[in-house]
Coordinates of C-alpha atoms in Angstrom, one line a residue:
Chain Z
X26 CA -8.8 -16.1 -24.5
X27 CA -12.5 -15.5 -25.4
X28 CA -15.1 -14.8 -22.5
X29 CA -15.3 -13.9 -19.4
X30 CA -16.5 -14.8 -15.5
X31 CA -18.8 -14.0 -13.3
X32 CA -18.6 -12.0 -9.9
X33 CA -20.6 -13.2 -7.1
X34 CA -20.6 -10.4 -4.5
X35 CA -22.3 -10.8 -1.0
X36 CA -23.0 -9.1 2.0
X37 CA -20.0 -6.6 1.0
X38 CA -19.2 -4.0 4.1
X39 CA -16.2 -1.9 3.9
X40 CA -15.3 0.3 6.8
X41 CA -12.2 2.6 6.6
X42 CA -11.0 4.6 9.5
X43 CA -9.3 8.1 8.9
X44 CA -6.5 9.0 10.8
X45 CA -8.8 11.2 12.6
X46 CA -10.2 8.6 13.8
X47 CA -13.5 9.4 12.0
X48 CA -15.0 5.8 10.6
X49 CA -16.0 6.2 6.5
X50 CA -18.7 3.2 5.3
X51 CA -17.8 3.1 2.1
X52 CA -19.6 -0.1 0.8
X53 CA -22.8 -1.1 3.1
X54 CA -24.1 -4.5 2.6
X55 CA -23.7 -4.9 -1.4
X56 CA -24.5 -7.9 -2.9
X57 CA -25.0 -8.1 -6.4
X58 CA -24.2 -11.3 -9.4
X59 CA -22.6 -9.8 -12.4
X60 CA -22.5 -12.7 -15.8
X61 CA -20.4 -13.7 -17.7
X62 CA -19.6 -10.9 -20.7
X63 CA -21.5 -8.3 -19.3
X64 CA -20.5 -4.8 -19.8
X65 CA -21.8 -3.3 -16.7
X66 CA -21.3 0.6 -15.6
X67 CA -20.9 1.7 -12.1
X68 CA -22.4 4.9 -11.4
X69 CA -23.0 7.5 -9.1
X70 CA -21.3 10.6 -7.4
X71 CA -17.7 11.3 -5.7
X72 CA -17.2 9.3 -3.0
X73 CA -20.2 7.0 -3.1
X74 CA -18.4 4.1 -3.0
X75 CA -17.7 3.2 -6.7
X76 CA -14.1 3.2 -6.8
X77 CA -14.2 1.4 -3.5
X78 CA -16.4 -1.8 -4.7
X79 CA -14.0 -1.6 -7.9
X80 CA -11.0 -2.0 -6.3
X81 CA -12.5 -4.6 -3.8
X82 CA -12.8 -6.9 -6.7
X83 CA -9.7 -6.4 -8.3
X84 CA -8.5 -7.4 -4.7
X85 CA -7.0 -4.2 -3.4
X86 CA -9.2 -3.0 -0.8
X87 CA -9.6 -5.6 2.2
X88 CA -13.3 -6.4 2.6
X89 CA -14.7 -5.0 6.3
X90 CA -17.3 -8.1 6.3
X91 CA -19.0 -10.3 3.3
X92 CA -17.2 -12.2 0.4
X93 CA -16.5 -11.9 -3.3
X94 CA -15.9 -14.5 -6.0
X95 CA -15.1 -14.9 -9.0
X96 CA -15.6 -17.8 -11.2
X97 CA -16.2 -20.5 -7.9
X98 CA -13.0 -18.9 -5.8
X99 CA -12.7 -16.5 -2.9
X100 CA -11.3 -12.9 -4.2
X101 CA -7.9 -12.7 -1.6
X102 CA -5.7 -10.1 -3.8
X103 CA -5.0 -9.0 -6.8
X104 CA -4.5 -11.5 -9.5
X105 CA -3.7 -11.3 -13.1
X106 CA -7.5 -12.7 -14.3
X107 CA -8.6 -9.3 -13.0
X108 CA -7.1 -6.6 -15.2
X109 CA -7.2 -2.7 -13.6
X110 CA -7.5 -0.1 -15.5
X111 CA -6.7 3.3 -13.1
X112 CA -7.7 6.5 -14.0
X113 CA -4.2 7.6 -13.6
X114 CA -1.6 7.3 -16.1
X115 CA -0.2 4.1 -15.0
X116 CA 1.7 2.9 -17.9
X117 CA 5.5 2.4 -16.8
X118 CA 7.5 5.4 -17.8
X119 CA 10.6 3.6 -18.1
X120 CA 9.6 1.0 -20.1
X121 CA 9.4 1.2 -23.8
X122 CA 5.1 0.3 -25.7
X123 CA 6.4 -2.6 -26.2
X124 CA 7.7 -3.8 -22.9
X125 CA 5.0 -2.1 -21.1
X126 CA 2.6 -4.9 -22.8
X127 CA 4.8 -7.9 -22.5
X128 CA 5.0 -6.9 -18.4
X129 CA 2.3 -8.8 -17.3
X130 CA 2.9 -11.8 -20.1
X131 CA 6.6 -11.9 -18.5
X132 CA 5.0 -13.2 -15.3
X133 CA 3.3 -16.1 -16.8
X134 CA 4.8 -19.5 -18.2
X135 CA 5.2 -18.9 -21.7
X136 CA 7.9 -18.6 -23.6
X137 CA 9.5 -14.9 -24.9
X138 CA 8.9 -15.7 -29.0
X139 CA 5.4 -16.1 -27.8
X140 CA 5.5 -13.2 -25.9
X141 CA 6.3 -10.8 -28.5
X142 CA 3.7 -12.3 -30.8
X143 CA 1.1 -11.5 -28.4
X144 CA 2.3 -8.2 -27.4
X145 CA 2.5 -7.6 -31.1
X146 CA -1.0 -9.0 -32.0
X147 CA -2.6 -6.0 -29.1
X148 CA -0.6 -3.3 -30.1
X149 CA -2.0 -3.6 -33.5
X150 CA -5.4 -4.1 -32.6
X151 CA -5.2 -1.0 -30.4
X152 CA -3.5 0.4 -33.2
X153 CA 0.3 1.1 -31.5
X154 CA 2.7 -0.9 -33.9
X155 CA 4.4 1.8 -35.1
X156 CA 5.1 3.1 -31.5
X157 CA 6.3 -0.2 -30.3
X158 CA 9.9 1.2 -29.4
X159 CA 8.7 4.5 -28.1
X160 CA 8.9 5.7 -24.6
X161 CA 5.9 6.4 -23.1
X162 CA 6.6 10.2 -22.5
X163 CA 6.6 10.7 -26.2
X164 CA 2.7 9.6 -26.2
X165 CA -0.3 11.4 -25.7
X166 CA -2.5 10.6 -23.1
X167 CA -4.7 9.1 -25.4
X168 CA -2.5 7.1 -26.6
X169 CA -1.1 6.1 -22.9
X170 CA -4.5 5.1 -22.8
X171 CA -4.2 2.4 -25.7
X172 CA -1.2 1.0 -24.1
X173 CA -2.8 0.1 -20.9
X174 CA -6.0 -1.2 -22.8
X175 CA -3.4 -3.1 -24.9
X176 CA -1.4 -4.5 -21.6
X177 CA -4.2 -5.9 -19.7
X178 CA -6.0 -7.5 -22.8
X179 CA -2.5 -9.1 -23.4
X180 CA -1.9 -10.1 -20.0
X181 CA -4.8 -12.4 -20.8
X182 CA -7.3 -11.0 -17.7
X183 CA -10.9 -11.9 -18.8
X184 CA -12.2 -9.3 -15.9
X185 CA -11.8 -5.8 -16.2
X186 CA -12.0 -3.4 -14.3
X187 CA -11.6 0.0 -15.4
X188 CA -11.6 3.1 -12.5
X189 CA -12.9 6.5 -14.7
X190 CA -10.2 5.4 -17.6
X191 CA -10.9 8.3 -20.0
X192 CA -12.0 10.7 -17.3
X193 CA -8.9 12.6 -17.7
X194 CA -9.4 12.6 -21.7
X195 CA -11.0 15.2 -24.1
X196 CA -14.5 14.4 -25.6
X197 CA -13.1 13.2 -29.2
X198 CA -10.5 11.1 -28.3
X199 CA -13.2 9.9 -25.7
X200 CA -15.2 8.7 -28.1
X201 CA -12.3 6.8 -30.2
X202 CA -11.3 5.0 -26.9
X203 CA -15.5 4.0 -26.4
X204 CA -15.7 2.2 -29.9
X205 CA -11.6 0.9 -29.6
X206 CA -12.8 -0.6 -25.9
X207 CA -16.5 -2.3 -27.3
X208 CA -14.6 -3.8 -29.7
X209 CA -11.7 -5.4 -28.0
X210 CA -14.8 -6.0 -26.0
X211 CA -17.2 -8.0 -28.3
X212 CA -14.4 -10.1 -30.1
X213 CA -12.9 -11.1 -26.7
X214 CA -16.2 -11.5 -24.7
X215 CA -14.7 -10.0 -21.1
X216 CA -16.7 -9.6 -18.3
X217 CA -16.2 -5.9 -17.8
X218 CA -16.8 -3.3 -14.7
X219 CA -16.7 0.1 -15.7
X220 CA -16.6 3.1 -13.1
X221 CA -17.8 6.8 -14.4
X222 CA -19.4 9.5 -13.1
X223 CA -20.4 10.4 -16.4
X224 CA -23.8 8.8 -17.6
X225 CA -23.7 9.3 -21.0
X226 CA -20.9 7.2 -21.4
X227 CA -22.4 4.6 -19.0
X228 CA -25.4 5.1 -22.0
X229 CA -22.5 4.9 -24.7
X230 CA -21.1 1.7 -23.0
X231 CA -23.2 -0.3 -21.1
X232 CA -25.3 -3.7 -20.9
X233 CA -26.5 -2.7 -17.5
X234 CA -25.7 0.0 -15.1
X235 CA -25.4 -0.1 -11.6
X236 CA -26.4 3.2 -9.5
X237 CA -24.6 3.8 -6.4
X238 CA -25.6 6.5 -3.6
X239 CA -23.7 6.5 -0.2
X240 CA -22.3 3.0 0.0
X241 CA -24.9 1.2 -1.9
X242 CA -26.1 -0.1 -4.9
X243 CA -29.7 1.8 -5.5
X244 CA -30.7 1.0 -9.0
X245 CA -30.0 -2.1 -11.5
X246 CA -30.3 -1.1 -14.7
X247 CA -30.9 -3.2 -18.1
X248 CA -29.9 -1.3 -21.0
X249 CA -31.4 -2.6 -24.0
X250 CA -30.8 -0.8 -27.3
X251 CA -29.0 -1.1 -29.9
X252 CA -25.7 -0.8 -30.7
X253 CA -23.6 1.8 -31.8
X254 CA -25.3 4.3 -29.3
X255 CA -24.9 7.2 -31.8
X256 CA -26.6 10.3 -30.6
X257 CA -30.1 8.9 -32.0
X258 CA -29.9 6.1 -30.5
X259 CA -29.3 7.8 -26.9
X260 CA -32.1 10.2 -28.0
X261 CA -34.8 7.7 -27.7
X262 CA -37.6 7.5 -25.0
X263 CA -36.5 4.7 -23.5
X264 CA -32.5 6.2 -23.3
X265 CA -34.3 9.5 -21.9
X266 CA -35.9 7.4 -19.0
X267 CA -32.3 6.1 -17.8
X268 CA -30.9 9.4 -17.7
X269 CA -33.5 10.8 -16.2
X270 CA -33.6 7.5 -13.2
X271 CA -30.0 7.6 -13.0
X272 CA -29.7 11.7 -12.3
X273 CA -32.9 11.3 -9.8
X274 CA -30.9 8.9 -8.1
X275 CA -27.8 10.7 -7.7
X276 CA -29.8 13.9 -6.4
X277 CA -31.4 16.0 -9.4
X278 CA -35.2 15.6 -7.5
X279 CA -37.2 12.8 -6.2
X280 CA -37.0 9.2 -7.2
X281 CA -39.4 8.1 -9.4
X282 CA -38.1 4.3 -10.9
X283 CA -38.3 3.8 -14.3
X284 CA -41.9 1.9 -14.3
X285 CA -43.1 4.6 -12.6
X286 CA -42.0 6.9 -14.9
X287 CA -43.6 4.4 -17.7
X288 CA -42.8 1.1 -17.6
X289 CA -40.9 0.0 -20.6
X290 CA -40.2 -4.0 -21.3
X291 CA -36.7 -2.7 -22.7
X292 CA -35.9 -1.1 -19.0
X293 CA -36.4 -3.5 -16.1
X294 CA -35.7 -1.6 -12.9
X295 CA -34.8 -3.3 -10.3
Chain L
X9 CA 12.9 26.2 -34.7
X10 CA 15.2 24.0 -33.0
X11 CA 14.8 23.0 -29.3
X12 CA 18.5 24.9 -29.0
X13 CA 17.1 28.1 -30.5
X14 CA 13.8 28.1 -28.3
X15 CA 16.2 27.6 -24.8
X16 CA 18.4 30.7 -26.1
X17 CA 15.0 32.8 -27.4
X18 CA 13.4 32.2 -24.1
X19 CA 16.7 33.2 -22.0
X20 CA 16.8 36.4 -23.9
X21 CA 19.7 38.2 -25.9
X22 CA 22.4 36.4 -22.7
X23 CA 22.6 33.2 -24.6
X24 CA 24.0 34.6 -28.0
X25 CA 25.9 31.7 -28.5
X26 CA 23.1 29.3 -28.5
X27 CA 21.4 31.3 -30.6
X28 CA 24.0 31.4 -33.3
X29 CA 25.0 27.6 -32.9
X30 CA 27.7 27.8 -31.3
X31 CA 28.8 25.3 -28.5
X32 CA 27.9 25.9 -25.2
X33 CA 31.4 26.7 -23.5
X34 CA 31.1 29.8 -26.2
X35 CA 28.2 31.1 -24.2
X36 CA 29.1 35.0 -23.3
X37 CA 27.8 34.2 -20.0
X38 CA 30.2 31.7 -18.1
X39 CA 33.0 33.4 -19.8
X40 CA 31.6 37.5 -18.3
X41 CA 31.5 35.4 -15.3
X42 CA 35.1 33.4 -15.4
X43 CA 36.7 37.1 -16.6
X44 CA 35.2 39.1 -13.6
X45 CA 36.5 36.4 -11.3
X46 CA 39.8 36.7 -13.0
X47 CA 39.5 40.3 -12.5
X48 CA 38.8 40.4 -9.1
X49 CA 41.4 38.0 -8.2
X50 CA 44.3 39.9 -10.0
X51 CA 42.9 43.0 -8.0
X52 CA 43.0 41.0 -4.4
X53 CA 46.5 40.2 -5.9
X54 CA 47.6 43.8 -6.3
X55 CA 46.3 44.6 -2.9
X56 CA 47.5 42.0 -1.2
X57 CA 50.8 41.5 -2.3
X58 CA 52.8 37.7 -1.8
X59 CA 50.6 35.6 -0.1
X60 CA 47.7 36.2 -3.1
X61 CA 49.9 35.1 -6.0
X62 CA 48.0 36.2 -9.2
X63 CA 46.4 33.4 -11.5
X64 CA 49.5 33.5 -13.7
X65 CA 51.5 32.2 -11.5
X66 CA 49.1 30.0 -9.7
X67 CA 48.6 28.3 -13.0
X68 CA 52.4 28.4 -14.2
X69 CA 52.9 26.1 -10.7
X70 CA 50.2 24.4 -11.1
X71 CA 51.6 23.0 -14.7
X72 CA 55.3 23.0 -13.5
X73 CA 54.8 20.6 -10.7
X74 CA 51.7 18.7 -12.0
X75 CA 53.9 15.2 -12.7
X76 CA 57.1 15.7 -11.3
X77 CA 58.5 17.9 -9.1
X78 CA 62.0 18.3 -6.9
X79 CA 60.5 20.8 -5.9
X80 CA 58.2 18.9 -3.5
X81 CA 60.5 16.5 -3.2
X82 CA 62.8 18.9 -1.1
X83 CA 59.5 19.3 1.3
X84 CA 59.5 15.9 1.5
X85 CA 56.5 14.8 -0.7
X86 CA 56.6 12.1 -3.5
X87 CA 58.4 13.3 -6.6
X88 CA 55.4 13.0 -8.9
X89 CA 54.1 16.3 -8.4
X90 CA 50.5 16.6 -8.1
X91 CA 49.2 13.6 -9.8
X92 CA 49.9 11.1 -6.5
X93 CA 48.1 13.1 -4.6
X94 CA 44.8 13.9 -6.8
X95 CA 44.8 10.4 -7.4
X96 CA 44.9 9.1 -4.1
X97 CA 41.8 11.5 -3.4
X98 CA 40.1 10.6 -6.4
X99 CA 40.7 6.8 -4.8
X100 CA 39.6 7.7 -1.7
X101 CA 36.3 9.6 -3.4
X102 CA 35.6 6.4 -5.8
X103 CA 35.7 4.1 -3.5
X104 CA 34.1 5.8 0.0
X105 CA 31.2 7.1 -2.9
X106 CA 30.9 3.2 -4.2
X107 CA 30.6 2.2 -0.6
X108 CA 28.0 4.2 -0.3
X109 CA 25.9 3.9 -2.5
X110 CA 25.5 0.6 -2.2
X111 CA 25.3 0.5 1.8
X112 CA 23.0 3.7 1.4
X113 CA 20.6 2.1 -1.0
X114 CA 20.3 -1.1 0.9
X115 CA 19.4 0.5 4.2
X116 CA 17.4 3.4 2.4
X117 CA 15.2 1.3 0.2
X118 CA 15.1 -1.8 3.3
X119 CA 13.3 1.2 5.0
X120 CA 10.9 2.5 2.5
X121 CA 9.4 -1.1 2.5
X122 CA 9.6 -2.2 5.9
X123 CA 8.9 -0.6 8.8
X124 CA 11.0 -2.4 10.7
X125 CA 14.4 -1.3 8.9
X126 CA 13.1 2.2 8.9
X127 CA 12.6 2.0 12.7
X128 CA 16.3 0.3 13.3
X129 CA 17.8 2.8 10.8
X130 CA 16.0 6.0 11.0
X131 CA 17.8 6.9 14.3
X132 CA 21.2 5.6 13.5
X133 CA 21.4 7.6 10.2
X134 CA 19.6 10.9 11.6
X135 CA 22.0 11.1 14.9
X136 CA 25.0 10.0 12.9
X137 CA 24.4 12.0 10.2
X138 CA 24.7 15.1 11.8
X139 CA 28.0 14.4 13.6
X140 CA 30.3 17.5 12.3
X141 CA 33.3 15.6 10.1
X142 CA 35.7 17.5 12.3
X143 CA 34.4 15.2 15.0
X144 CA 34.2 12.3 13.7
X145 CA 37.5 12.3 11.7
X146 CA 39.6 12.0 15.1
X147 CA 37.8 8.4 15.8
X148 CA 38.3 7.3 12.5
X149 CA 41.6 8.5 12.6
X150 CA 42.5 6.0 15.5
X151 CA 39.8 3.6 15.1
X152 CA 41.4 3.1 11.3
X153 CA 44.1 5.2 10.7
X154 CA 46.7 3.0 10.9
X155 CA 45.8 0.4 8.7
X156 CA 45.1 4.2 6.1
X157 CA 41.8 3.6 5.4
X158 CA 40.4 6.0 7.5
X159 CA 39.5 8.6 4.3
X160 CA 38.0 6.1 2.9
X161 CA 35.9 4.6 5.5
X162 CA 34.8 8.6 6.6
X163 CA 33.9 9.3 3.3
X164 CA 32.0 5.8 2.8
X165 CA 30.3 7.0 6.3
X166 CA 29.1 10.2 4.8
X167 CA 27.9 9.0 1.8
X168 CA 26.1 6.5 2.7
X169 CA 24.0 8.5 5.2
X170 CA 22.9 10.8 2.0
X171 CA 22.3 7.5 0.2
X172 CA 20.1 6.4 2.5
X173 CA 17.9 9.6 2.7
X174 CA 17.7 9.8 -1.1
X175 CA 17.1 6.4 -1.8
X176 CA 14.8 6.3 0.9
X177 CA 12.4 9.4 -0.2
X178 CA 12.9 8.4 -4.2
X179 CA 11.1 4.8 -3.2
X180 CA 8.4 6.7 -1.0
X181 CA 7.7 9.3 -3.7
X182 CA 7.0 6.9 -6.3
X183 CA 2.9 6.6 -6.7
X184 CA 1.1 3.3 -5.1
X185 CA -0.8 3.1 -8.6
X186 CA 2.9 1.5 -10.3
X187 CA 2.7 -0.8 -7.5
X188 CA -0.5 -1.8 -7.5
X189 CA -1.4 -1.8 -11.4
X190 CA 1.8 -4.3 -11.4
X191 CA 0.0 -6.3 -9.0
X192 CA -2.8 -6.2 -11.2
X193 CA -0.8 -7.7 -14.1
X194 CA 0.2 -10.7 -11.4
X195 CA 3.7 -9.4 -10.8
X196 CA 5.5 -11.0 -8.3
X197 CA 7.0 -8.9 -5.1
X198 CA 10.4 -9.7 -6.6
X199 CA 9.6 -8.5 -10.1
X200 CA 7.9 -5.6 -9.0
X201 CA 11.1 -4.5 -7.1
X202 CA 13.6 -4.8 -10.1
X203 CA 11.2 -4.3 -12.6
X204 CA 8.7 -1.1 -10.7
X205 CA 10.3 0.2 -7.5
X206 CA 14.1 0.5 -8.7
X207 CA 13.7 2.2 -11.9
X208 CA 11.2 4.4 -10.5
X209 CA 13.3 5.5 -7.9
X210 CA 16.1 5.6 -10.2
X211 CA 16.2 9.3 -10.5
X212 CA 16.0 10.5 -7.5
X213 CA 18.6 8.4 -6.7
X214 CA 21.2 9.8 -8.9
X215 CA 20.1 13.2 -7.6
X216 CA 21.8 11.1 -4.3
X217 CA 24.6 10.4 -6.2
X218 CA 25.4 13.5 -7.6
X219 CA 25.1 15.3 -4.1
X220 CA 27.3 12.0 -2.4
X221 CA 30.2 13.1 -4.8
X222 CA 30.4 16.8 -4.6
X223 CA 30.7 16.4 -0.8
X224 CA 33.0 13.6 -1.1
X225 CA 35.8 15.7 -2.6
X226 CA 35.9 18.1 0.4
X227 CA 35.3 15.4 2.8
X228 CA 38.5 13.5 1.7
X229 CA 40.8 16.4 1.9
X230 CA 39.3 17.2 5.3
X231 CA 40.0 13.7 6.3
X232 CA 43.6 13.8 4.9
X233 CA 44.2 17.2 6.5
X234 CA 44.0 15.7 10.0
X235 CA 46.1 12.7 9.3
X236 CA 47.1 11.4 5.8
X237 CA 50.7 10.3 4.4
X238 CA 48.8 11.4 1.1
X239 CA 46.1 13.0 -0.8
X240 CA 45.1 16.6 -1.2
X241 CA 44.9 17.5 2.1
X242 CA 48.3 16.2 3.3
X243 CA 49.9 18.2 0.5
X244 CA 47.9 21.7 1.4
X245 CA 49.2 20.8 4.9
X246 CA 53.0 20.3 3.8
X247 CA 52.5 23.6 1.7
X248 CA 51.2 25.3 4.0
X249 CA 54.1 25.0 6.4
X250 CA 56.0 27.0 4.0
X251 CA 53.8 29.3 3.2
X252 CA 53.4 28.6 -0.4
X253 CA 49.7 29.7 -1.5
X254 CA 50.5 29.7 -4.8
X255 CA 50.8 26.0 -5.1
X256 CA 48.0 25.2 -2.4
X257 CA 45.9 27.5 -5.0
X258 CA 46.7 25.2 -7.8
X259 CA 45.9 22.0 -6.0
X260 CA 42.4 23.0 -4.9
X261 CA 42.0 24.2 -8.5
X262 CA 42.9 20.8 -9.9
X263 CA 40.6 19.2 -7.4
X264 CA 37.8 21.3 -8.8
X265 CA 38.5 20.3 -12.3
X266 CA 37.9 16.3 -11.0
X267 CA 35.0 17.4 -9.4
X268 CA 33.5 19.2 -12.0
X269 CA 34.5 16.1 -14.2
X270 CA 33.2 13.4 -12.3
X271 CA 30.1 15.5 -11.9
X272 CA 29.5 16.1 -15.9
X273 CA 30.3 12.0 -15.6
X274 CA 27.4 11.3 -13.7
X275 CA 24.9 13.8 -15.4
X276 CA 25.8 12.1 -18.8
X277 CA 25.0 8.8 -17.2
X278 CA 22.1 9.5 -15.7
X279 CA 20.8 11.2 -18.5
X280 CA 20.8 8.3 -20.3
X281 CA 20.1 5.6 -17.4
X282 CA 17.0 7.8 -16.9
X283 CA 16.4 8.6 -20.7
X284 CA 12.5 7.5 -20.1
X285 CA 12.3 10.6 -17.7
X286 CA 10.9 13.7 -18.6
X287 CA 13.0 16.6 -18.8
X288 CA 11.9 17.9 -15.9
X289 CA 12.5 15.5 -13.9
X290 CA 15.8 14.3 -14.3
X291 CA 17.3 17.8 -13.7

């Protein structure tokens, strides 16, 4: 299925209350209209709410006030148009590659000829054929990696939202997984959230990154250049001036928005 | 280097066997260790004169009256030796363990997902589980006694109180992420059970298993100690009248040897019901 939807989020407050008793505002009064197709990054420090807004969306934190849709319906739960990506390794240990993809395609209405094709069509684009009838323990975490990537694209989600995927991953195979997921990501056209804390990769990744500090959303970022971000590419002026915003925001000195700092057509704070 | 070789290198010189390729039961090790036992037995033997018969003659009863016997006959048992008897306890263990399981696994995993079950069952299996088996035997003994399926309905009692604490745990310890990444994929609750929650738990749940059976075996002969027409027990009891240890020896020997069977049984299964595992794990 090519493209994706848009997420309308309004008014968003979500309150959780430790055991202590001691009341955490995790979201405070977000609202924010992601497109359709966008690649956006979610950034910002431990704890600041990212993984919280994340998993609102994909329906698995209960909203304290304010609504979320997607497409023209209400966000209730968790639903198989928004794929999850955890930075855990969540792919089922006792299911062989190859069932691990066709999980989410057995709980849809097609039939299991079908199923195999498509399972078979994302394992070779994530490049796992040969590892179809492997356990998962006998991958690498890397690899893990590809099977989840290949699983949710299968099960057909044109949402995704990925929690710090590669966070646990070294810098190489890091960098394999960023082109592998931009370009699953152009040829399908998914609307896709994408925590880190890491904003280099946001660079690496992103259409437009969100800042988050203590509950809310503080910068809206348009990234504008050019594609591959090679290490020139993330070199320029403009690049500089995100990092630069996004590290101000999350603490490294006083905030000075981009236009301050030079406006720049490419860069349109917000 | 093979994974054999790397095992015996790390163990040091005590695994020679492994080291040269030869099968396990060659391993110097267990055999140093059955020897000295040996040893020490034929001492006690020595020392203690008739009623510690020495293994020789433990094991020449125990294969003169393994599947017939006048012998026992004359004290009133069946003629068939041992067998009868190690195969009505094996009965009694197969079925109180099946029981078990099954009762133990519904009421453990009922409480790991709802609170409710947990509250109903979590007194019923904590207070019951500790009652001593020499206490509860006599009640079962008159409660079901006559109708001789009290062993089996003790054993089933036991077992399914460990079920239920295994089972129970092996659905808590499995991580939320399964659950909620199948959630994610649009699993129903129903295919999330068979498909997430079960085999996840499934290890742990042999680990259940594999503890239900080794007390089972003692469990039944207690049971048929205090009132059986059969079985393990009854037979130590009838031997025991006349003072013959040797062949009380050789019985509790052959109900080892099922043990240890049954318990190499369900370690081969597992291992390859929970072949996804890693290593670590499963053991």
């Amino acid at each position: 299925m090519i493209g994706g939807q848009a997420i309308h989020i309004a008014d968003v407050w979500c309150i959780f209350e430790h055991t202590s008793g001691k009341k955490v505002e995790a979201l405070r009064d977000v609202s924010i209209d992601i497109l359709p197709g966008q690649f956006v990054c979610l950034v910002g420090r431990s704890g600041h709410g990212k993984s919280t807004l994340l998993r609102a969306i994909g329906g698995l934190n209960a909203l304290t006030a304010g609504e979320i849709q997607v497409g023209e319906r209400n966000v209730i739960g968790p639903s198989a148009e928004r794929g999850m990506v955890f930075q855990d390794d969540t792919v089922f240990p006792w299911m062989r590659v190859r069932d691990n993809v066709e999980f989410g395609l057995k709980s849809q209405p097609i039939g299991a000829e079908e199923q195999r094709r498509i399972a078979n069509e994302w394992l070779e684009r994530v490049d796992l054929v040969d590892f179809a009838d492997s356990w998962p323990k006998e991958l690498s975490g890397g690899m893990r990696k590809r099977v989840v990537l290949a699983t949710v694209f299968a099960t057909g989600a044109n949402i995704l939202l990925m929690d710090e995927p590669f966070g646990s991953l070294d810098y190489v195979t890091r960098l394999i997984l960023h082109s592998l997921l931009l370009d699953l990501w152009r040829s399908t056209e998914h609307t896709i959230l994408f925590v880190t804390h890491d904003v280099e990769e946001a660079l690496i990744l992103a259409d437009r990154i969100l800042v988050m500090s203590h509950g809310r959303i503080v910068d809206d970022i348009i990234v504008d250049l050019e594609r591959p971000r090679d290490e020139e590419i993330r070199a320029k002026p403009e690049a500089v001036r995100i990092i630069k915003t996004i590290g101000q925001h999350l603490g490294l000195g006083p905030v000075k928005r981009a236009h301050e700092q030079r406006r720049d057509d490419a860069i349109i704070a917000v | 280097m093979s994974d054999k070789a790397e095992t015996a290198a790390s163990r040091g010189w005590l695994t020679v066997a492994a080291a040269r390729g030869l099968p396990q039961w060659l391993d110097p090790v267990p055999i140093l260790g059955i020897g000295a036992t040996l040893g020490l037995w034929y001492l006690a033997s020595w020392a203690i004169g008739l009623y510690m018969p020495a293994p020789h003659q433990v094991f020449a009863d125990a294969f003169r009256n393994f599947a017939s016997s006048d012998y026992f006959m004359g004290l009133g048992l069946p003629a068939g030796g041992f067998v009868p008897h190690l195969a009505y306890t094996t009965t009694t263990v197969l079925i109180g363990v099946g029981i078990g399981v099954v009762l133990g696994c519904l009421s453990g995993i009922s409480s790991a997902r709802w609170r409710t079950a947990d509250r109903i069952m979590d007194p019923i299996m904590s207070t019951f589980g500790t009652v001593p088996i020499l206490v509860a035997a006599p009640f079962f003994l008159i409660w079901f006694g006559l109708v001789g399926a009290a062993q089996v309905i003790l054993v089933s009692f036991y077992a399914t109180v460990i079920m239920h604490i295994y089972s129970l745990q092996a659905v808590r310890n499995l991580h939320p992420r399964y659950i909620e990444y199948a959630m994610t994929l649009g699993a129903d609750q129903s295919t999330i059970f068979f498909r997430v929650t079960l085999p996840g738990a499934m290890p742990e749940i042999f680990g259940g298993v594999r503890v239900a059976f080794a007390s089972a075996w003692g469990l039944a002969a207690i049971a048929e100690l205090l009132g059986s027409r059969y079985g393990v027990g009854y037979a130590v009891l009838t031997l025991e009248v006349v003072y013959d240890v040797s062949n009380i020896m050789a019985i509790i020997i052959y109900l080892g040897v099922l043990a240890l069977i049954m318990d190499l049984f369900i370690a081969r299964f597992r291992q390859f019901a929970t072949r996804w595992a890693e290593t670590g794990k499963t053991r």
